[in-house]
Coordinates of N, CA and C in Angstrom, one line a residue:
M17 N 105.2 -15.9 -43.6 CA 103.6 -15.6 -43.7 C 102.9 -15.1 -44.7
R18 N 103.6 -15.0 -46.1 CA 102.7 -14.4 -47.2 C 102.3 -15.7 -47.3
E19 N 102.9 -16.5 -47.8 CA 102.8 -17.6 -48.0 C 101.1 -18.5 -47.1
F20 N 101.5 -18.7 -45.6 CA 100.1 -18.6 -44.9 C 98.8 -17.5 -45.7
Y21 N 99.4 -16.2 -45.5 CA 98.2 -15.2 -45.8 C 98.0 -16.1 -47.4
S22 N 98.6 -16.5 -48.0 CA 97.7 -15.9 -49.9 C 97.0 -18.0 -49.5
L23 N 96.9 -18.6 -49.0 CA 97.1 -19.7 -48.9 C 96.0 -19.7 -48.4
Y24 N 95.3 -19.4 -46.9 CA 94.9 -19.2 -45.8 C 93.5 -18.5 -46.2
A25 N 93.9 -17.6 -46.9 CA 93.4 -15.9 -46.4 C 91.2 -16.0 -47.0
D26 N 91.9 -16.8 -47.7 CA 90.1 -16.4 -48.3 C 89.4 -17.4 -47.3
L27 N 89.6 -19.0 -46.7 CA 89.4 -19.9 -45.8 C 89.0 -18.7 -44.7
L28 N 89.8 -18.6 -44.3 CA 89.8 -18.0 -43.0 C 88.6 -16.5 -42.5
T29 N 88.7 -15.6 -43.9 CA 88.2 -15.0 -43.8 C 86.7 -15.3 -44.3
G30 N 86.3 -16.4 -45.0 CA 84.7 -17.1 -44.5 C 84.7 -17.8 -43.5
I31 N 85.3 -18.7 -43.1 CA 84.6 -18.7 -41.4 C 84.1 -17.8 -40.7
C32 N 85.4 -16.7 -40.9 CA 85.2 -15.5 -39.5 C 83.2 -14.3 -40.0
S33 N 83.1 -14.4 -41.6 CA 82.3 -14.0 -42.4 C 80.9 -14.7 -41.3
R34 N 81.1 -16.6 -40.9 CA 80.2 -17.1 -41.0 C 79.2 -16.4 -39.7
Y35 N 80.1 -15.7 -38.5 CA 79.8 -15.7 -37.5 C 80.1 -14.2 -37.2
I36 N 80.3 -13.4 -37.3 CA 81.0 -12.4 -37.7 C 80.1 -11.3 -39.1
P37 N 78.6 -10.9 -39.1 CA 78.6 -10.7 -40.5 C 79.0 -9.1 -41.3
D38 N 79.0 -8.1 -40.0 CA 79.1 -7.2 -39.8 C 81.1 -6.7 -41.0
E39 N 81.2 -6.4 -41.9 CA 82.8 -6.1 -42.7 C 82.8 -5.7 -41.6
Q40 N 82.9 -4.7 -41.2 CA 84.4 -3.7 -40.6 C 85.4 -3.9 -39.0
D41 N 83.6 -5.3 -38.6 CA 84.3 -5.8 -37.7 C 85.3 -7.0 -38.1
L42 N 84.1 -7.8 -39.7 CA 84.6 -8.7 -39.6 C 86.3 -8.6 -40.0
K43 N 87.1 -7.4 -40.4 CA 88.0 -6.7 -39.7 C 88.8 -7.4 -39.4
D44 N 88.2 -6.5 -38.4 CA 89.4 -6.6 -37.0 C 89.7 -7.8 -36.9
V45 N 88.6 -9.0 -36.4 CA 88.1 -10.1 -36.0 C 89.3 -10.8 -36.8
F46 N 89.3 -10.7 -38.3 CA 89.9 -11.7 -38.7 C 92.0 -10.6 -38.4
Q47 N 92.3 -10.1 -38.9 CA 93.2 -9.5 -37.8 C 93.8 -9.8 -36.4
E48 N 93.1 -9.8 -35.8 CA 93.2 -10.7 -34.2 C 93.5 -11.3 -34.8
S49 N 92.9 -12.7 -35.2 CA 93.4 -14.1 -35.3 C 94.3 -14.2 -36.5
L50 N 94.9 -13.0 -37.5 CA 95.6 -13.2 -37.9 C 97.3 -13.2 -36.7
I51 N 97.0 -11.7 -35.6 CA 97.5 -11.5 -34.6 C 97.6 -12.8 -33.7
R52 N 96.5 -13.4 -33.3 CA 96.8 -14.7 -32.6 C 97.2 -15.8 -33.4
I53 N 97.9 -16.4 -35.0 CA 98.0 -17.4 -35.1 C 98.7 -17.3 -35.4
I54 N 100.5 -15.6 -35.6 CA 101.4 -15.0 -35.7 C 101.8 -15.6 -34.7
T55 N 101.5 -15.0 -33.3 CA 102.5 -14.6 -31.9 C 102.1 -16.3 -31.4
H56 N 101.5 -17.0 -32.0 CA 101.0 -18.5 -31.4 C 101.9 -19.3 -32.1
I57 N 102.4 -19.3 -33.4 CA 102.8 -20.4 -34.0 C 103.7 -21.4 -33.0
S58 N 103.9 -20.6 -32.6 CA 105.3 -22.3 -31.5 C 104.6 -22.9 -31.0
D59 N 103.2 -22.6 -30.8 CA 102.2 -24.0 -29.9 C 101.5 -24.9 -30.9
F60 N 101.7 -24.1 -32.3 CA 101.4 -25.7 -33.5 C 102.0 -26.5 -33.3
N61 N 101.5 -27.9 -33.5 CA 101.7 -29.3 -33.6 C 101.3 -29.6 -35.1
F62 N 102.6 -29.9 -35.6 CA 102.2 -30.7 -37.4 C 101.8 -32.4 -36.4
L63 N 100.2 -31.9 -36.7 CA 100.0 -33.9 -37.4 C 99.5 -34.8 -38.7
G64 N 100.3 -34.1 -39.3 CA 99.2 -34.3 -40.9 C 98.9 -33.6 -42.1
A65 N 98.9 -33.9 -43.2 CA 98.7 -32.5 -43.6 C 96.7 -31.9 -43.5
G66 N 96.9 -31.1 -43.4 CA 95.6 -30.0 -42.5 C 95.5 -29.6 -41.5
S67 N 96.6 -30.1 -40.9 CA 96.3 -29.6 -39.3 C 97.0 -28.2 -39.1
L68 N 97.6 -27.5 -40.0 CA 97.7 -26.1 -39.9 C 96.3 -25.3 -39.8
K69 N 95.9 -26.1 -41.2 CA 94.3 -25.4 -42.0 C 93.8 -25.0 -41.1
A70 N 93.5 -26.2 -40.3 CA 93.0 -27.2 -38.8 C 93.1 -26.2 -37.9
W71 N 93.9 -26.0 -37.2 CA 94.3 -25.2 -36.3 C 94.4 -23.6 -36.7
A72 N 94.3 -23.4 -37.5 CA 94.1 -21.8 -38.2 C 92.5 -21.5 -37.8
S73 N 92.2 -22.7 -38.1 CA 90.4 -22.6 -38.6 C 90.0 -22.1 -37.1
R74 N 90.8 -22.7 -35.8 CA 90.2 -23.0 -34.6 C 90.4 -21.7 -34.4
I75 N 91.5 -21.1 -34.5 CA 91.8 -20.0 -33.8 C 90.8 -19.0 -34.3
V76 N 90.0 -19.0 -35.0 CA 89.7 -17.7 -36.1 C 88.2 -17.5 -35.9
V77 N 87.9 -18.9 -35.8 CA 86.4 -19.4 -34.9 C 86.6 -18.4 -33.0
N78 N 87.1 -19.5 -33.0 CA 87.5 -19.1 -31.0 C 87.8 -17.3 -30.9
E79 N 88.3 -16.8 -32.2 CA 88.2 -15.3 -31.8 C 86.9 -14.2 -32.0
S80 N 86.2 -15.1 -32.7 CA 84.4 -14.9 -32.9 C 84.6 -14.8 -32.3
L81 N 83.9 -16.0 -31.4 CA 83.0 -16.7 -30.5 C 83.3 -14.9 -29.4
R82 N 84.5 -15.2 -29.3 CA 85.3 -13.9 -28.2 C 84.5 -12.6 -28.5
F83 N 84.9 -12.3 -29.4 CA 84.3 -11.0 -30.5 C 82.7 -11.3 -29.9
L84 N 82.3 -12.2 -30.3 CA 80.4 -11.7 -30.3 C 80.1 -12.2 -28.3
Q85 N 81.5 -12.3 -27.5 CA 81.3 -12.4 -26.5 C 81.3 -11.1 -25.8
N86 N 82.4 -10.8 -26.2 CA 82.4 -9.0 -26.1 C 80.8 -8.2 -26.0
T87 N 81.0 -8.3 -27.6 CA 79.7 -7.1 -27.9 C 78.7 -7.3 -27.9
K88 N 78.7 -8.6 -27.5 CA 76.9 -8.9 -28.2 C 76.4 -9.5 -27.3
R89 N 77.0 -9.4 -26.2 CA 76.7 -10.2 -24.8 C 75.3 -10.0 -24.6
Q90 N 74.2 -9.2 -24.5 CA 73.0 -8.9 -24.3 C 72.1 -10.3 -25.4
E91 N 72.4 -10.0 -26.0 CA 72.4 -11.1 -27.8 C 72.2 -12.3 -26.3
L92 N 73.7 -12.7 -26.7 CA 74.4 -14.1 -26.1 C 73.4 -14.4 -25.1
M93 N 73.2 -13.8 -24.2 CA 72.6 -13.7 -22.5 C 70.7 -14.4 -23.2
L94 N 70.8 -13.7 -23.5 CA 68.8 -14.4 -23.9 C 68.9 -15.0 -24.7
L95 N 70.4 -16.4 -24.9 CA 69.8 -17.5 -25.3 C 69.7 -18.9 -24.4
D96 N 70.0 -18.1 -23.5 CA 69.2 -19.3 -22.4 C 68.2 -19.2 -21.2
H97 N 67.3 -18.0 -22.1 CA 65.9 -18.7 -21.7 C 65.1 -19.8 -21.6
D98 N 64.5 -20.1 -20.8 CA 64.1 -22.2 -20.9 C 62.6 -21.3 -22.1
V99 N 63.4 -22.0 -23.2 CA 61.6 -22.0 -24.8 C 61.3 -22.9 -24.7
E100 N 60.6 -22.9 -25.3 CA 59.6 -24.1 -25.6 C 59.9 -24.5 -27.2
E101 N 60.7 -26.3 -27.7 CA 61.3 -26.6 -29.0 C 59.8 -26.5 -29.6
E102 N 60.3 -25.9 -31.2 CA 59.0 -25.4 -32.3 C 59.6 -27.1 -33.4
P103 N 58.5 -27.5 -33.5 CA 58.3 -28.6 -33.9 C 59.0 -28.2 -35.4
E104 N 60.2 -29.0 -36.2 CA 61.0 -28.3 -37.0 C 59.6 -28.6 -38.5
T105 N 60.6 -26.9 -39.6 CA 59.2 -27.6 -40.4 C 59.9 -28.3 -42.0
D106 N 59.4 -28.8 -42.4 CA 60.3 -29.3 -43.5 C 61.0 -28.7 -44.8
D107 N 62.2 -29.7 -44.9 CA 63.3 -28.9 -45.2 C 62.8 -28.2 -46.8
P108 N 63.2 -27.6 -47.3 CA 62.4 -26.4 -48.5 C 63.6 -27.0 -49.5
P109 N 63.3 -26.7 -51.2 CA 64.3 -27.7 -51.6 C 65.8 -26.0 -51.4
I110 N 67.0 -26.5 -51.4 CA 68.5 -26.4 -51.8 C 69.2 -26.0 -52.9
S111 N 68.5 -27.2 -54.4 CA 69.4 -27.1 -55.1 C 69.6 -26.3 -55.7
D112 N 68.9 -25.1 -55.9 CA 68.6 -24.3 -56.6 C 68.7 -23.0 -56.5
V113 N 69.6 -23.0 -55.3 CA 70.2 -21.5 -54.4 C 71.3 -21.7 -54.2
P114 N 72.1 -20.4 -55.1 CA 73.1 -20.2 -54.7 C 73.9 -21.2 -53.6
P115 N 74.8 -21.4 -53.6 CA 75.5 -21.2 -52.0 C 76.3 -19.6 -51.4
D116 N 76.8 -18.7 -52.4 CA 76.6 -17.3 -50.9 C 75.1 -16.5 -50.8
E117 N 73.9 -17.4 -51.5 CA 72.6 -16.3 -50.6 C 72.2 -17.2 -49.6
I118 N 73.2 -18.9 -50.1 CA 72.8 -19.4 -48.4 C 73.5 -18.8 -47.3
Q119 N 74.6 -18.2 -47.8 CA 75.7 -17.2 -47.0 C 74.9 -16.2 -46.2
K120 N 74.1 -15.8 -47.0 CA 74.4 -14.4 -46.8 C 72.6 -14.8 -46.1
M121 N 71.5 -16.1 -46.9 CA 70.6 -16.0 -44.9 C 70.7 -15.7 -44.0
V122 N 72.1 -16.7 -43.9 CA 72.5 -16.8 -42.0 C 73.2 -16.3 -42.2
S123 N 74.0 -15.4 -42.6 CA 73.8 -14.7 -41.8 C 73.0 -13.4 -41.5
Q124 N 72.0 -13.6 -42.0 CA 71.0 -12.4 -42.0 C 70.2 -13.1 -40.6
L125 N 70.5 -14.4 -40.3 CA 70.0 -15.0 -38.9 C 70.0 -13.9 -37.5
P126 N 69.6 -13.8 -36.1 CA 69.8 -13.0 -35.1 C 71.5 -13.6 -34.5
T127 N 72.1 -12.9 -33.7 CA 73.9 -13.9 -33.7 C 73.5 -14.4 -32.9
G128 N 72.5 -15.3 -32.0 CA 72.4 -16.5 -31.0 C 72.3 -17.4 -31.9
Y129 N 71.2 -17.5 -32.9 CA 71.2 -18.5 -33.7 C 71.9 -18.7 -34.2
R130 N 72.5 -17.7 -35.3 CA 73.8 -18.0 -36.3 C 74.6 -18.3 -35.4
T131 N 75.2 -18.4 -34.3 CA 76.5 -18.8 -33.8 C 76.2 -20.0 -33.4
V132 N 75.0 -20.7 -33.1 CA 74.5 -21.4 -32.5 C 74.6 -22.9 -34.0
F133 N 74.7 -22.0 -34.6 CA 74.1 -22.6 -35.9 C 75.9 -23.2 -36.8
N134 N 76.5 -22.7 -36.8 CA 77.6 -22.6 -37.3 C 78.6 -23.2 -36.9
L135 N 78.4 -23.1 -35.0 CA 79.3 -23.9 -34.7 C 78.7 -25.4 -34.5
Y136 N 77.3 -25.5 -34.8 CA 76.7 -27.2 -34.4 C 77.2 -28.1 -36.2
V137 N 77.1 -27.2 -37.1 CA 76.7 -27.5 -38.4 C 78.3 -27.8 -39.3
F138 N 78.7 -26.4 -39.4 CA 80.2 -26.0 -39.5 C 81.4 -26.5 -38.7
E139 N 81.3 -26.8 -37.7 CA 82.7 -27.0 -36.8 C 81.5 -28.8 -35.8
N140 N 81.0 -27.9 -36.0 CA 80.8 -29.8 -35.6 C 80.7 -30.1 -34.6
R141 N 80.3 -29.6 -33.8 CA 79.9 -28.8 -32.1 C 78.8 -30.1 -31.5
S142 N 78.5 -30.2 -30.4 CA 77.5 -31.0 -29.8 C 77.3 -30.2 -28.9
H143 N 75.5 -30.3 -28.6 CA 75.0 -29.4 -27.3 C 75.9 -29.4 -26.9
Q144 N 76.3 -29.6 -25.8 CA 77.4 -29.9 -24.8 C 78.2 -29.1 -25.0
E145 N 79.1 -29.5 -25.8 CA 80.5 -28.8 -25.9 C 80.0 -26.8 -26.3
I146 N 78.7 -26.4 -27.3 CA 78.0 -25.1 -27.8 C 77.7 -25.1 -26.4
A147 N 76.7 -25.3 -25.6 CA 76.2 -24.4 -24.4 C 77.7 -23.7 -22.7
S148 N 78.9 -25.2 -23.2 CA 80.2 -24.9 -22.0 C 80.6 -23.8 -23.4
L149 N 80.8 -23.7 -23.9 CA 81.1 -22.7 -24.9 C 80.5 -21.2 -24.4
L150 N 79.6 -21.7 -24.5 CA 78.5 -20.2 -24.9 C 78.0 -20.0 -23.2
G151 N 78.1 -20.8 -22.7 CA 77.6 -20.2 -20.7 C 76.6 -20.5 -20.8
I152 N 75.9 -21.6 -21.7 CA 73.7 -21.6 -21.7 C 73.8 -23.2 -21.2
K153 N 72.7 -23.3 -21.3 CA 71.9 -24.9 -21.3 C 72.4 -25.2 -22.2
E154 N 72.2 -26.7 -22.5 CA 72.5 -27.3 -23.7 C 71.5 -27.4 -24.1
K155 N 69.7 -27.4 -23.6 CA 68.0 -27.1 -23.9 C 68.4 -26.3 -24.4
S156 N 68.8 -24.7 -24.0 CA 68.9 -24.1 -24.7 C 69.9 -23.9 -26.4
S157 N 70.9 -24.8 -26.6 CA 71.1 -25.0 -27.8 C 70.7 -25.8 -29.0
A158 N 70.5 -26.6 -28.4 CA 69.7 -27.3 -29.5 C 68.0 -26.3 -29.8
S159 N 67.3 -25.9 -29.1 CA 65.9 -24.8 -28.8 C 67.0 -23.7 -30.5
Q160 N 67.7 -22.9 -29.8 CA 68.3 -22.5 -31.2 C 68.6 -22.9 -31.8
L161 N 69.2 -23.4 -32.1 CA 69.3 -24.2 -33.3 C 68.1 -25.0 -34.0
S162 N 67.1 -25.3 -33.2 CA 66.0 -25.8 -34.2 C 65.4 -23.9 -34.7
R163 N 65.7 -23.2 -33.7 CA 64.7 -22.1 -34.6 C 65.2 -21.4 -35.8
A164 N 67.2 -22.0 -35.3 CA 67.9 -21.1 -37.4 C 67.5 -21.9 -38.2
K165 N 67.0 -23.7 -37.5 CA 67.2 -24.4 -39.3 C 65.2 -24.0 -39.7
N166 N 64.6 -23.5 -39.4 CA 63.8 -23.0 -39.3 C 63.8 -21.6 -40.2
L167 N 63.2 -20.8 -39.0 CA 64.1 -19.3 -40.1 C 65.4 -19.7 -41.6
L168 N 65.7 -20.5 -41.1 CA 66.4 -20.5 -42.7 C 65.6 -21.3 -44.0
A169 N 64.7 -21.7 -43.0 CA 63.5 -23.1 -43.8 C 63.2 -21.8 -44.4
K170 N 62.3 -20.5 -43.8 CA 61.7 -19.6 -43.9 C 62.3 -18.9 -45.7
M171 N 63.2 -18.5 -45.1 CA 64.1 -18.1 -46.4 C 64.5 -18.6 -47.4
I172 N 64.5 -19.4 -47.5 CA 65.0 -20.9 -48.9 C 63.8 -20.8 -49.0
R173 N 62.0 -21.0 -48.7 CA 61.3 -21.2 -49.4 C 60.9 -19.6 -50.0
E174 N 60.9 -18.5 -49.4 CA 60.4 -17.0 -50.0 C 61.6 -16.9 -51.0
Y175 N 62.7 -17.3 -51.4 CA 64.1 -17.1 -52.1 C 63.0 -17.7 -53.4
N176 N 63.3 -19.3 -52.8 CA 62.5 -20.3 -54.0 C 61.2 -19.5 -55.0
N177 N 60.4 -18.6 -54.1 CA 59.1 -18.7 -54.7 C 59.4 -17.0 -55.1
Q178 N 60.5 -16.2 -54.8 CA 60.7 -15.7 -55.8 C 61.4 -15.6 -56.8
Q179 N 62.3 -17.1 -56.7 CA 62.9 -17.0 -57.8 C 62.1 -17.9 -59.5
F180 N 61.4 -19.0 -58.6 CA 59.9 -20.2 -59.0 C 59.2 -20.0 -58.7
P181 N 58.5 -18.2 -59.1 CA 57.3 -18.7 -58.9 C 55.6 -19.2 -59.3
R182 N 55.2 -19.8 -58.8 CA 53.6 -20.3 -59.7 C 53.0 -20.2 -60.4

């Protein structure tokens, strides 16, 4: 377990932090994830290089979603309102934005936007899968992703304007 922790703790903490921005909650969810990994290690099937990392990552995502559903239920329920899709804005240049700034911006998104964005972008989940996981409509998932992208684009533009004033 010590070796597992030294190999994967940073990666798994990073995955957890995509969903859980509060540091104390992050620690709690990460600890619950480690407990689940340890107690369910007999369920793991080795499928080649990277399979342990993928399995453990999936557990962290699931624990993060479970936490959000239990503590942020009201915010996640708001996702399922029928809303008009917003037209997507042009992507601002991000080459000069450090990755930690991007991560900070993602963590500032409202809970629902951030959750859908992470599931779609980092977990490669379809809107159908996201809808099923969160108990919402597919259209709501697509709308939340669009809103998350637009809000991130706005944050990136503001960052670029502060760093490189015209």
